[in-house]
Amino acid sequence: MNSQQSSNIYPELGSDYRIEKEQYQSYLEKGHIVLRGVAIPEEAMIYRNEICDQVRKLNPHQKDLNDRDTYGKAFIQVGNLWRQSKVVEKFVLARRFAKIAADLMGVEGIRIYHDQALFKEPGGGHTPWHQDQIYWPLDTEHTITMWMPLVPISEEVGSMTFASGTHKEGPITRQVISDESHKTLSQYVTSRGYEQVNYGAMAAGDATFHSGWTAHCAPGNPTNTMREVMTIIYMADGVRVAEPDSSARKNDLLAVFPGLKPGDIAASPINPLVYHRNWDK
């Protein structure tokens, strides 16, 4: 860990957030949900400074916004922050968030796939339509992403836009996030009449959760403030590594599951178990 900052002053984020039966059923049907107050604004904001510090240090972009391609204009993307800072580790490995993931997917245990800060700069471009799981070499449908703003998000920026029910289709296209994936999935979603949902304004600590196969995109940022979002990708405990069928999945196999091979349980040292129902007994 590079951060020497004590994490003792940061809230534990260990208490339960109750998922009602109707919410569980809605998530299973639509492949996405918004949950208000997953963290109270004060909890989200107290972690914000450390997450922002890490993003500033690790920002991969060397070019001005206008000189980047569509993917580069979409956001500043930094992953595995929990391995850089004890403070961020406390946030990413929090029991509260992991239990929500377990409850929505209806599974016994939850492991981390990885985290990602996704900061959309003022004037940043749209995030093209895509499906997350085309990157992940996993033999399961039990994956889920928490997307939590660390600052209030206005109506004109909004949440991601989800195509309800597309998670039931599995891989619609193998295209990575790009102009091509945007065109392909936009036409698919529109032609088949899938409901498109954007949850609008969000408070710091609100969160959306979506399945790995749910098609989604995000609008650009027309405001003069950074859209600061932290995401955590979870997978069910016990799932296996799949044979990578693309260069994107081959890259993730090496980066996310060091030392593992197809057929192994997806549980390398950087995929810790963060919640199991047995812990509550």
Coordinates of N, CA, C and O in Angstrom, one line a residue, residues 46-217:
I46 N -16.5 11.8 3.1 CA -15.3 11.7 3.9 C -14.2 10.8 3.2 O -13.0 11.0 3.4
Y47 N -14.7 9.9 2.4 CA -13.8 9.1 1.6 C -13.4 9.8 0.3 O -12.4 9.4 -0.3
R48 N -14.1 10.8 -0.1 CA -13.9 11.4 -1.4 C -12.5 12.0 -1.6 O -11.8 11.8 -2.6
N49 N -11.9 12.7 -0.6 CA -10.6 13.3 -0.7 C -9.5 12.3 -1.0 O -8.7 12.6 -1.9
E50 N -9.5 11.2 -0.3 CA -8.5 10.2 -0.6 C -8.6 9.6 -2.0 O -7.6 9.4 -2.7
I51 N -9.9 9.3 -2.4 CA -10.1 8.7 -3.7 C -9.7 9.7 -4.8 O -9.0 9.3 -5.7
C52 N -10.0 11.0 -4.6 CA -9.6 12.0 -5.6 C -8.1 12.2 -5.6 O -7.5 12.4 -6.7
D53 N -7.4 12.1 -4.5 CA -6.0 12.2 -4.4 C -5.3 11.1 -5.2 O -4.4 11.3 -6.0
Q54 N -5.9 9.9 -5.1 CA -5.3 8.7 -5.8 C -5.6 8.9 -7.3 O -4.7 8.5 -8.1
V55 N -6.8 9.4 -7.7 CA -7.1 9.6 -9.1 C -6.1 10.6 -9.7 O -5.6 10.4 -10.8
R56 N -5.9 11.7 -9.0 CA -5.0 12.7 -9.5 C -3.6 12.1 -9.7 O -2.9 12.4 -10.7
K57 N -3.1 11.3 -8.8 CA -1.8 10.7 -8.9 C -1.7 9.7 -10.1 O -0.6 9.6 -10.7
L58 N -2.8 9.0 -10.3 CA -2.7 7.9 -11.2 C -3.4 8.1 -12.6 O -3.5 7.2 -13.4
N59 N -3.9 9.4 -12.8 CA -4.6 9.7 -14.0 C -3.8 9.3 -15.2 O -2.6 9.8 -15.4
P60 N -4.3 8.5 -16.1 CA -3.5 8.0 -17.2 C -3.5 9.0 -18.4 O -2.7 8.8 -19.3
H61 N -4.3 10.0 -18.4 CA -4.4 10.9 -19.6 C -3.2 11.9 -19.6 O -3.0 12.6 -18.7
Q62 N -2.5 11.9 -20.8 CA -1.5 12.9 -21.0 C -1.9 14.0 -22.0 O -1.3 15.1 -22.1
K63 N -3.0 13.7 -22.7 CA -3.5 14.7 -23.8 C -4.6 15.5 -23.2 O -5.3 15.1 -22.3
D64 N -4.8 16.7 -23.8 CA -5.9 17.5 -23.5 C -7.2 16.8 -23.9 O -7.2 15.9 -24.8
L65 N -8.3 17.1 -23.3 CA -9.6 16.4 -23.5 C -9.9 16.4 -25.0 O -10.3 15.4 -25.6
N66 N -9.8 17.5 -25.7 CA -10.2 17.6 -27.1 C -9.3 16.8 -28.1 O -9.6 16.5 -29.2
D67 N -8.1 16.3 -27.6 CA -7.2 15.6 -28.4 C -7.3 14.1 -28.2 O -6.6 13.3 -28.8
R68 N -8.3 13.6 -27.4 CA -8.5 12.2 -27.1 C -9.5 11.6 -28.0 O -10.4 12.3 -28.6
D69 N -9.5 10.3 -28.1 CA -10.6 9.6 -28.8 C -11.9 9.5 -28.0 O -11.9 10.0 -26.9
T70 N -12.9 8.9 -28.5 CA -14.2 8.8 -27.8 C -14.1 8.2 -26.4 O -14.6 8.7 -25.4
Y71 N -13.3 7.1 -26.3 CA -13.1 6.4 -25.0 C -12.4 7.3 -24.1 O -12.7 7.5 -22.9
G72 N -11.4 8.0 -24.5 CA -10.6 8.9 -23.7 C -11.3 10.1 -23.2 O -11.1 10.6 -22.1
K73 N -12.3 10.6 -24.0 CA -13.1 11.7 -23.6 C -14.2 11.4 -22.6 O -14.7 12.2 -22.0
A74 N -14.5 10.1 -22.5 CA -15.6 9.6 -21.7 C -15.3 9.8 -20.2 O -16.2 10.2 -19.5
F75 N -14.1 9.5 -19.8 CA -13.8 9.6 -18.4 C -12.4 9.4 -18.1 O -11.6 8.9 -18.9
I76 N -12.0 9.8 -16.9 CA -10.7 9.4 -16.3 C -11.0 8.1 -15.6 O -11.9 8.0 -14.7
Q77 N -10.2 7.1 -15.9 CA -10.5 5.7 -15.4 C -9.3 5.2 -14.7 O -8.2 5.1 -15.3
V78 N -9.4 4.9 -13.4 CA -8.3 4.4 -12.6 C -8.8 3.2 -11.8 O -9.8 3.3 -11.1
G79 N -8.2 2.0 -12.0 CA -8.7 0.8 -11.3 C -7.8 0.4 -10.2 O -6.6 0.8 -10.0
N80 N -8.4 -0.5 -9.4 CA -7.7 -1.1 -8.2 C -7.1 -0.1 -7.3 O -6.0 -0.3 -6.7
L81 N -7.8 1.0 -7.0 CA -7.4 2.0 -6.0 C -7.3 1.4 -4.6 O -6.5 1.8 -3.8
W82 N -8.0 0.3 -4.3 CA -8.0 -0.3 -3.0 C -6.6 -0.9 -2.7 O -6.3 -1.0 -1.5
R83 N -5.8 -1.2 -3.7 CA -4.5 -1.7 -3.5 C -3.5 -0.6 -3.3 O -2.3 -0.9 -3.0
Q84 N -3.9 0.7 -3.5 CA -3.0 1.8 -3.4 C -3.1 2.5 -2.0 O -2.2 3.3 -1.7
S85 N -4.2 2.3 -1.4 CA -4.5 3.1 -0.2 C -5.3 2.3 0.8 O -6.3 1.7 0.5
K86 N -4.9 2.4 2.1 CA -5.7 1.7 3.1 C -7.0 2.3 3.3 O -8.0 1.7 3.7
V87 N -7.1 3.6 3.1 CA -8.4 4.3 3.2 C -9.4 3.8 2.1 O -10.5 3.5 2.4
V88 N -8.9 3.8 0.9 CA -9.8 3.3 -0.2 C -10.1 1.8 0.0 O -11.2 1.4 -0.3
E89 N -9.2 1.1 0.5 CA -9.4 -0.3 0.8 C -10.6 -0.5 1.7 O -11.5 -1.4 1.5
K90 N -10.7 0.4 2.7 CA -11.8 0.3 3.7 C -13.1 0.5 3.0 O -14.1 -0.1 3.3
F91 N -13.1 1.4 2.0 CA -14.3 1.8 1.3 C -14.7 0.6 0.3 O -15.9 0.1 0.3
V92 N -13.8 0.1 -0.4 CA -14.0 -0.9 -1.5 C -14.4 -2.2 -0.9 O -15.3 -2.9 -1.4
L93 N -13.8 -2.6 0.3 CA -14.1 -3.9 0.9 C -15.2 -3.8 1.9 O -15.4 -4.8 2.6
A94 N -16.0 -2.7 1.9 CA -17.0 -2.5 2.9 C -18.1 -3.6 2.8 O -18.6 -4.0 1.8
R95 N -18.4 -4.1 4.0 CA -19.5 -5.1 4.1 C -20.8 -4.7 3.6 O -21.5 -5.4 2.9
R96 N -21.2 -3.4 3.9 CA -22.5 -2.9 3.5 C -22.8 -3.1 2.0 O -23.8 -3.6 1.5
F97 N -21.8 -2.6 1.2 CA -21.9 -2.6 -0.2 C -22.0 -4.1 -0.7 O -22.8 -4.4 -1.6
A98 N -21.1 -4.9 -0.2 CA -21.0 -6.3 -0.7 C -22.2 -7.1 -0.3 O -22.7 -7.9 -1.1
K99 N -22.8 -6.8 0.8 CA -24.1 -7.5 1.2 C -25.2 -7.1 0.2 O -26.1 -8.0 -0.1
I100 N -25.3 -5.9 -0.2 CA -26.3 -5.5 -1.1 C -26.1 -6.2 -2.4 O -27.1 -6.7 -3.0
A101 N -24.9 -6.4 -2.9 CA -24.6 -7.1 -4.1 C -25.0 -8.6 -3.9 O -25.7 -9.2 -4.9
A102 N -24.8 -9.2 -2.8 CA -25.2 -10.6 -2.5 C -26.7 -10.7 -2.5 O -27.3 -11.6 -3.1
D103 N -27.4 -9.7 -1.9 CA -28.9 -9.7 -1.8 C -29.5 -9.6 -3.2 O -30.5 -10.2 -3.5
L104 N -29.0 -8.7 -4.0 CA -29.6 -8.4 -5.3 C -29.4 -9.6 -6.2 O -30.2 -10.0 -7.0
M105 N -28.2 -10.3 -6.1 CA -28.0 -11.4 -7.0 C -28.5 -12.7 -6.4 O -28.6 -13.7 -7.1
G106 N -28.8 -12.7 -5.1 CA -29.3 -13.9 -4.5 C -28.3 -15.0 -4.3 O -28.5 -16.2 -4.5
V107 N -27.0 -14.6 -3.9 CA -25.9 -15.5 -3.8 C -25.4 -15.5 -2.3 O -25.8 -14.6 -1.5
E108 N -24.6 -16.5 -2.0 CA -24.2 -16.7 -0.6 C -23.0 -15.8 -0.3 O -22.9 -15.2 0.8
G109 N -22.0 -15.7 -1.2 CA -20.8 -15.0 -0.9 C -20.4 -14.1 -2.1 O -20.8 -14.3 -3.2
I110 N -19.6 -13.0 -1.7 CA -19.2 -12.0 -2.7 C -17.7 -11.8 -2.7 O -17.1 -11.6 -1.6
R111 N -17.1 -11.8 -3.8 CA -15.7 -11.4 -4.0 C -15.6 -10.1 -4.8 O -16.4 -9.8 -5.6
I112 N -14.5 -9.4 -4.6 CA -14.1 -8.3 -5.5 C -13.6 -8.7 -6.8 O -12.7 -9.6 -6.8
Y113 N -14.1 -8.2 -7.9 CA -13.4 -8.3 -9.2 C -12.3 -7.2 -9.3 O -11.2 -7.5 -9.3
H114 N -12.8 -6.0 -9.3 CA -11.9 -4.9 -9.0 C -12.7 -3.6 -8.9 O -13.9 -3.7 -9.0
D115 N -12.1 -2.5 -8.5 CA -12.8 -1.2 -8.4 C -12.3 -0.4 -9.6 O -11.3 -0.6 -10.2
Q116 N -13.1 0.7 -9.8 CA -12.7 1.7 -10.8 C -13.2 3.0 -10.4 O -14.4 3.2 -10.1
A117 N -12.4 4.0 -10.4 CA -12.9 5.4 -10.3 C -13.1 5.8 -11.7 O -12.3 5.6 -12.6
L118 N -14.3 6.4 -11.9 CA -14.7 6.9 -13.3 C -15.1 8.4 -13.1 O -16.3 8.7 -12.8
F119 N -14.2 9.3 -13.4 CA -14.4 10.7 -13.2 C -14.6 11.3 -14.6 O -13.8 11.2 -15.5
K120 N -15.8 11.9 -14.8 CA -16.1 12.5 -16.1 C -15.8 14.0 -16.0 O -16.5 14.7 -15.2
E121 N -14.9 14.5 -16.8 CA -14.4 15.8 -16.6 C -15.5 16.8 -17.1 O -16.3 16.5 -17.9
P122 N -15.4 18.1 -16.7 CA -16.2 19.1 -17.3 C -16.0 19.2 -18.8 O -14.9 19.2 -19.3
G123 N -17.1 19.1 -19.5 CA -17.1 19.0 -21.0 C -16.7 17.6 -21.5 O -16.6 17.5 -22.7
G124 N -16.6 16.6 -20.6 CA -16.3 15.3 -21.0 C -17.4 14.7 -21.9 O -18.6 15.1 -21.8
G125 N -17.0 13.8 -22.8 CA -18.0 13.2 -23.7 C -18.8 12.1 -23.2 O -18.7 11.7 -22.0
H126 N -19.7 11.6 -24.0 CA -20.6 10.5 -23.6 C -19.8 9.2 -23.5 O -18.7 9.0 -24.0
T127 N -20.4 8.3 -22.7 CA -19.8 6.9 -22.6 C -20.6 6.1 -23.5 O -21.8 6.0 -23.4
P128 N -20.0 5.5 -24.5 CA -20.7 4.7 -25.5 C -21.5 3.5 -24.9 O -21.1 3.0 -23.9
W129 N -22.5 3.1 -25.6 CA -23.2 1.9 -25.2 C -22.2 0.7 -25.2 O -21.4 0.5 -26.0
H130 N -22.4 -0.1 -24.1 CA -21.5 -1.3 -24.0 C -22.1 -2.3 -23.0 O -23.0 -2.0 -22.2
Q131 N -21.5 -3.5 -22.9 CA -21.7 -4.4 -21.8 C -20.4 -4.7 -21.1 O -19.4 -5.1 -21.8
D132 N -20.4 -4.6 -19.8 CA -19.2 -4.7 -19.1 C -18.5 -6.1 -19.2 O -17.3 -6.2 -19.3
Q133 N -19.3 -7.1 -19.2 CA -18.8 -8.4 -19.0 C -18.1 -9.0 -20.3 O -17.5 -10.0 -20.2
I134 N -18.1 -8.2 -21.4 CA -17.3 -8.7 -22.5 C -15.8 -8.6 -22.1 O -14.9 -9.2 -22.8
Y135 N -15.4 -7.9 -21.1 CA -14.0 -7.8 -20.6 C -13.7 -8.8 -19.6 O -12.5 -9.0 -19.4
W136 N -14.6 -9.5 -19.0 CA -14.4 -10.3 -17.8 C -14.4 -11.8 -18.2 O -15.4 -12.3 -18.6
P137 N -13.2 -12.5 -18.0 CA -13.2 -13.9 -18.3 C -13.8 -14.8 -17.1 O -13.1 -15.5 -16.4
L138 N -15.1 -14.7 -17.0 CA -15.8 -15.4 -15.9 C -16.9 -16.3 -16.5 O -17.7 -15.9 -17.4
D139 N -17.0 -17.5 -15.9 CA -18.0 -18.4 -16.3 C -19.2 -18.3 -15.4 O -19.5 -19.2 -14.6
T140 N -19.9 -17.2 -15.5 CA -21.1 -16.9 -14.6 C -21.9 -15.8 -15.1 O -21.4 -14.9 -15.9
E141 N -23.1 -15.7 -14.7 CA -24.0 -14.5 -14.9 C -24.0 -13.7 -13.6 O -24.6 -12.6 -13.6
H142 N -23.4 -14.2 -12.5 CA -23.5 -13.5 -11.2 C -22.4 -12.5 -11.0 O -21.4 -12.7 -10.3
T143 N -22.5 -11.4 -11.8 CA -21.6 -10.3 -11.6 C -22.5 -9.0 -11.5 O -23.6 -9.0 -12.0
I144 N -22.0 -8.0 -10.8 CA -22.7 -6.8 -10.5 C -21.8 -5.7 -10.2 O -20.7 -5.9 -9.6
T145 N -22.2 -4.5 -10.7 CA -21.4 -3.3 -10.5 C -22.1 -2.3 -9.6 O -23.3 -1.9 -10.0
M146 N -21.5 -1.8 -8.6 CA -22.0 -0.6 -7.8 C -21.4 0.7 -8.4 O -20.2 0.7 -8.5
W147 N -22.2 1.6 -8.7 CA -21.8 2.9 -9.3 C -22.2 4.0 -8.3 O -23.4 4.3 -8.2
M148 N -21.3 4.6 -7.6 CA -21.7 5.6 -6.5 C -21.0 6.9 -6.7 O -19.8 7.0 -6.7
P149 N -21.8 8.0 -6.9 CA -21.2 9.3 -7.0 C -20.7 9.7 -5.6 O -21.3 9.5 -4.6
L150 N -19.6 10.4 -5.6 CA -19.0 10.9 -4.4 C -19.4 12.4 -4.1 O -19.1 13.0 -3.1
V151 N -20.0 13.0 -5.1 CA -20.5 14.4 -5.0 C -21.9 14.3 -5.6 O -22.3 13.4 -6.4
P152 N -22.8 15.4 -5.3 CA -24.1 15.4 -5.9 C -24.0 15.5 -7.5 O -23.1 16.2 -8.0
I153 N -24.9 14.8 -8.1 CA -24.9 14.8 -9.6 C -26.2 15.5 -10.0 O -27.3 15.0 -9.6
S154 N -26.1 16.5 -10.9 CA -27.3 17.2 -11.3 C -28.1 16.4 -12.3 O -27.6 15.5 -12.9
E155 N -29.3 16.9 -12.5 CA -30.2 16.2 -13.5 C -29.6 16.2 -14.9 O -29.8 15.3 -15.7
E156 N -28.9 17.3 -15.3 CA -28.4 17.4 -16.6 C -27.2 16.4 -16.9 O -26.9 16.2 -18.0
V157 N -26.6 15.9 -15.8 CA -25.6 14.9 -16.0 C -26.2 13.5 -15.8 O -26.1 12.6 -16.6
G158 N -26.9 13.3 -14.7 CA -27.7 12.1 -14.4 C -26.8 10.9 -14.2 O -25.6 10.9 -14.1
S159 N -27.5 9.8 -14.1 CA -26.9 8.5 -13.9 C -26.5 7.9 -15.2 O -26.6 8.6 -16.3
M160 N -26.0 6.7 -15.3 CA -25.9 6.0 -16.5 C -27.4 5.7 -17.1 O -28.3 5.8 -16.3
T161 N -27.4 5.4 -18.3 CA -28.7 5.0 -19.0 C -28.6 3.5 -19.2 O -27.7 3.0 -19.9
F162 N -29.6 2.8 -18.7 CA -29.7 1.3 -18.8 C -30.8 0.9 -19.8 O -31.8 1.5 -19.8
A163 N -30.5 -0.2 -20.5 CA -31.5 -0.8 -21.3 C -32.1 -2.0 -20.5 O -31.4 -3.1 -20.4
S164 N -33.3 -1.9 -20.0 CA -33.9 -2.9 -19.1 C -34.1 -4.2 -19.8 O -34.7 -4.3 -20.9
G165 N -33.6 -5.3 -19.2 CA -33.8 -6.6 -19.7 C -32.7 -7.1 -20.6 O -32.7 -8.3 -20.9
T166 N -31.8 -6.3 -21.0 CA -30.7 -6.8 -21.9 C -29.8 -7.8 -21.3 O -29.1 -8.5 -22.0
H167 N -29.7 -7.8 -19.9 CA -28.9 -8.7 -19.2 C -29.3 -10.2 -19.5 O -28.5 -11.1 -19.4
K168 N -30.5 -10.4 -19.9 CA -31.0 -11.7 -20.2 C -30.5 -12.2 -21.5 O -30.6 -13.4 -21.8
E169 N -30.0 -11.4 -22.3 CA -29.5 -11.7 -23.7 C -28.1 -12.3 -23.7 O -27.6 -12.8 -24.6
G170 N -27.4 -12.1 -22.5 CA -26.0 -12.5 -22.6 C -25.2 -11.5 -23.5 O -25.6 -10.4 -23.7
P171 N -24.1 -12.0 -24.1 CA -23.3 -11.1 -24.9 C -24.1 -10.8 -26.2 O -24.4 -11.7 -27.0
I172 N -24.4 -9.5 -26.4 CA -25.0 -9.0 -27.6 C -24.0 -8.8 -28.7 O -24.2 -9.0 -29.9
T173 N -22.8 -8.2 -28.3 CA -21.7 -7.9 -29.2 C -20.5 -8.1 -28.4 O -20.4 -7.9 -27.2
R174 N -19.4 -8.5 -29.1 CA -18.1 -8.6 -28.4 C -17.2 -7.3 -28.5 O -16.1 -7.3 -28.1
Q175 N -17.9 -6.3 -29.0 CA -17.1 -5.0 -29.2 C -16.8 -4.3 -27.9 O -17.7 -4.2 -27.0
V176 N -15.6 -3.9 -27.8 CA -15.2 -3.1 -26.6 C -15.8 -1.7 -26.7 O -16.4 -1.3 -27.7
I177 N -15.7 -0.9 -25.6 CA -16.3 0.4 -25.6 C -15.7 1.3 -26.7 O -14.5 1.5 -26.7
S178 N -16.6 1.7 -27.6 CA -16.1 2.4 -28.7 C -17.2 3.0 -29.5 O -18.4 2.8 -29.2
D179 N -16.9 3.8 -30.6 CA -17.9 4.3 -31.4 C -18.7 3.1 -32.1 O -19.9 3.2 -32.3
E180 N -18.0 2.0 -32.3 CA -18.6 0.8 -33.0 C -19.6 0.2 -32.0 O -20.7 -0.2 -32.4
S181 N -19.2 0.0 -30.7 CA -20.2 -0.6 -29.8 C -21.4 0.3 -29.6 O -22.5 -0.2 -29.4
H182 N -21.2 1.6 -29.6 CA -22.3 2.5 -29.4 C -23.3 2.4 -30.6 O -24.5 2.3 -30.3
K183 N -22.8 2.3 -31.8 CA -23.7 2.2 -32.9 C -24.4 0.8 -32.9 O -25.6 0.8 -33.1
T184 N -23.7 -0.2 -32.6 CA -24.3 -1.6 -32.6 C -25.4 -1.7 -31.6 O -26.5 -2.2 -31.8
L185 N -25.0 -1.4 -30.3 CA -26.0 -1.6 -29.2 C -27.1 -0.5 -29.3 O -28.2 -0.9 -28.9
S186 N -26.8 0.7 -29.7 CA -27.9 1.7 -29.8 C -29.0 1.2 -30.8 O -30.2 1.3 -30.5
Q187 N -28.5 0.7 -31.9 CA -29.5 0.1 -32.9 C -30.2 -1.1 -32.3 O -31.4 -1.2 -32.6
Y188 N -29.5 -1.9 -31.6 CA -30.1 -3.1 -31.1 C -31.2 -2.8 -30.0 O -32.3 -3.3 -30.1
V189 N -30.8 -1.9 -29.1 CA -31.7 -1.5 -28.1 C -33.0 -0.8 -28.6 O -34.1 -1.1 -28.2
T190 N -32.8 0.1 -29.6 CA -33.9 0.8 -30.2 C -34.8 -0.1 -31.0 O -36.0 0.0 -30.9
S191 N -34.2 -0.9 -31.9 CA -35.0 -1.7 -32.8 C -35.8 -2.8 -32.0 O -36.9 -3.1 -32.5
R192 N -35.3 -3.2 -30.9 CA -36.1 -4.2 -30.1 C -36.9 -3.6 -29.0 O -37.6 -4.4 -28.3
G193 N -36.9 -2.3 -28.9 CA -37.9 -1.6 -28.0 C -37.6 -1.8 -26.6 O -38.5 -1.7 -25.7
Y194 N -36.3 -2.0 -26.2 CA -36.0 -2.0 -24.8 C -36.2 -0.7 -24.1 O -35.9 0.4 -24.6
E195 N -36.8 -0.8 -22.9 CA -36.9 0.4 -22.1 C -35.6 1.0 -21.7 O -34.7 0.2 -21.3
Q196 N -35.4 2.3 -21.9 CA -34.2 3.0 -21.5 C -34.4 3.8 -20.3 O -35.3 4.7 -20.3
V197 N -33.6 3.6 -19.2 CA -33.8 4.3 -18.0 C -32.6 5.0 -17.5 O -31.5 4.5 -17.5
N198 N -32.8 6.3 -17.2 CA -31.7 7.1 -16.6 C -32.3 7.6 -15.3 O -33.5 8.2 -15.3
Y199 N -31.6 7.4 -14.2 CA -32.2 7.8 -12.9 C -32.1 9.2 -12.5 O -32.5 9.6 -11.4
G200 N -31.5 10.0 -13.4 CA -31.5 11.5 -13.1 C -30.5 11.9 -12.0 O -29.5 11.3 -11.8
A201 N -30.9 12.9 -11.3 CA -30.1 13.5 -10.3 C -29.8 12.5 -9.1 O -30.7 11.7 -8.8
M202 N -28.6 12.5 -8.6 CA -28.2 11.6 -7.5 C -27.5 12.4 -6.5 O -26.7 13.3 -6.8
A203 N -27.7 12.0 -5.2 CA -26.9 12.6 -4.1 C -25.6 11.8 -3.9 O -25.5 10.6 -4.3
A204 N -24.7 12.4 -3.3 CA -23.5 11.6 -2.9 C -23.9 10.5 -2.0 O -24.6 10.7 -1.0
G205 N -23.5 9.3 -2.3 CA -23.8 8.1 -1.5 C -25.0 7.3 -2.1 O -25.2 6.2 -1.6
D206 N -25.8 7.9 -3.0 CA -26.8 7.1 -3.7 C -26.0 6.1 -4.6 O -24.8 6.4 -4.9
A207 N -26.6 5.1 -5.1 CA -25.9 4.2 -6.0 C -26.8 3.4 -6.9 O -27.9 3.1 -6.6
T208 N -26.3 3.2 -8.1 CA -27.0 2.2 -9.0 C -26.2 0.9 -8.9 O -25.0 0.9 -8.7
F209 N -26.9 -0.2 -9.2 CA -26.3 -1.5 -9.3 C -26.8 -2.1 -10.6 O -28.0 -2.0 -11.0
H210 N -25.9 -2.7 -11.4 CA -26.3 -3.3 -12.7 C -25.6 -4.5 -12.9 O -24.4 -4.7 -12.5
S211 N -26.2 -5.4 -13.7 CA -25.6 -6.7 -14.0 C -24.5 -6.5 -15.1 O -24.5 -5.6 -15.8
G212 N -23.6 -7.5 -15.1 CA -22.5 -7.4 -16.0 C -22.9 -7.4 -17.5 O -22.2 -6.9 -18.4
W213 N -24.1 -8.0 -17.8 CA -24.5 -8.1 -19.2 C -25.6 -7.0 -19.5 O -26.1 -6.9 -20.7
T214 N -25.9 -6.1 -18.6 CA -26.9 -5.0 -18.9 C -26.2 -4.0 -19.8 O -25.2 -3.4 -19.4
A215 N -26.8 -3.8 -20.9 CA -26.3 -2.7 -21.8 C -26.6 -1.4 -21.2 O -27.7 -1.1 -20.7
H216 N -25.6 -0.5 -21.3 CA -25.7 0.8 -20.7 C -24.8 1.8 -21.4 O -23.8 1.4 -22.1
C217 N -25.1 3.1 -21.2 CA -24.3 4.2 -21.7 C -24.4 5.3 -20.7 O -25.0 5.1 -19.7

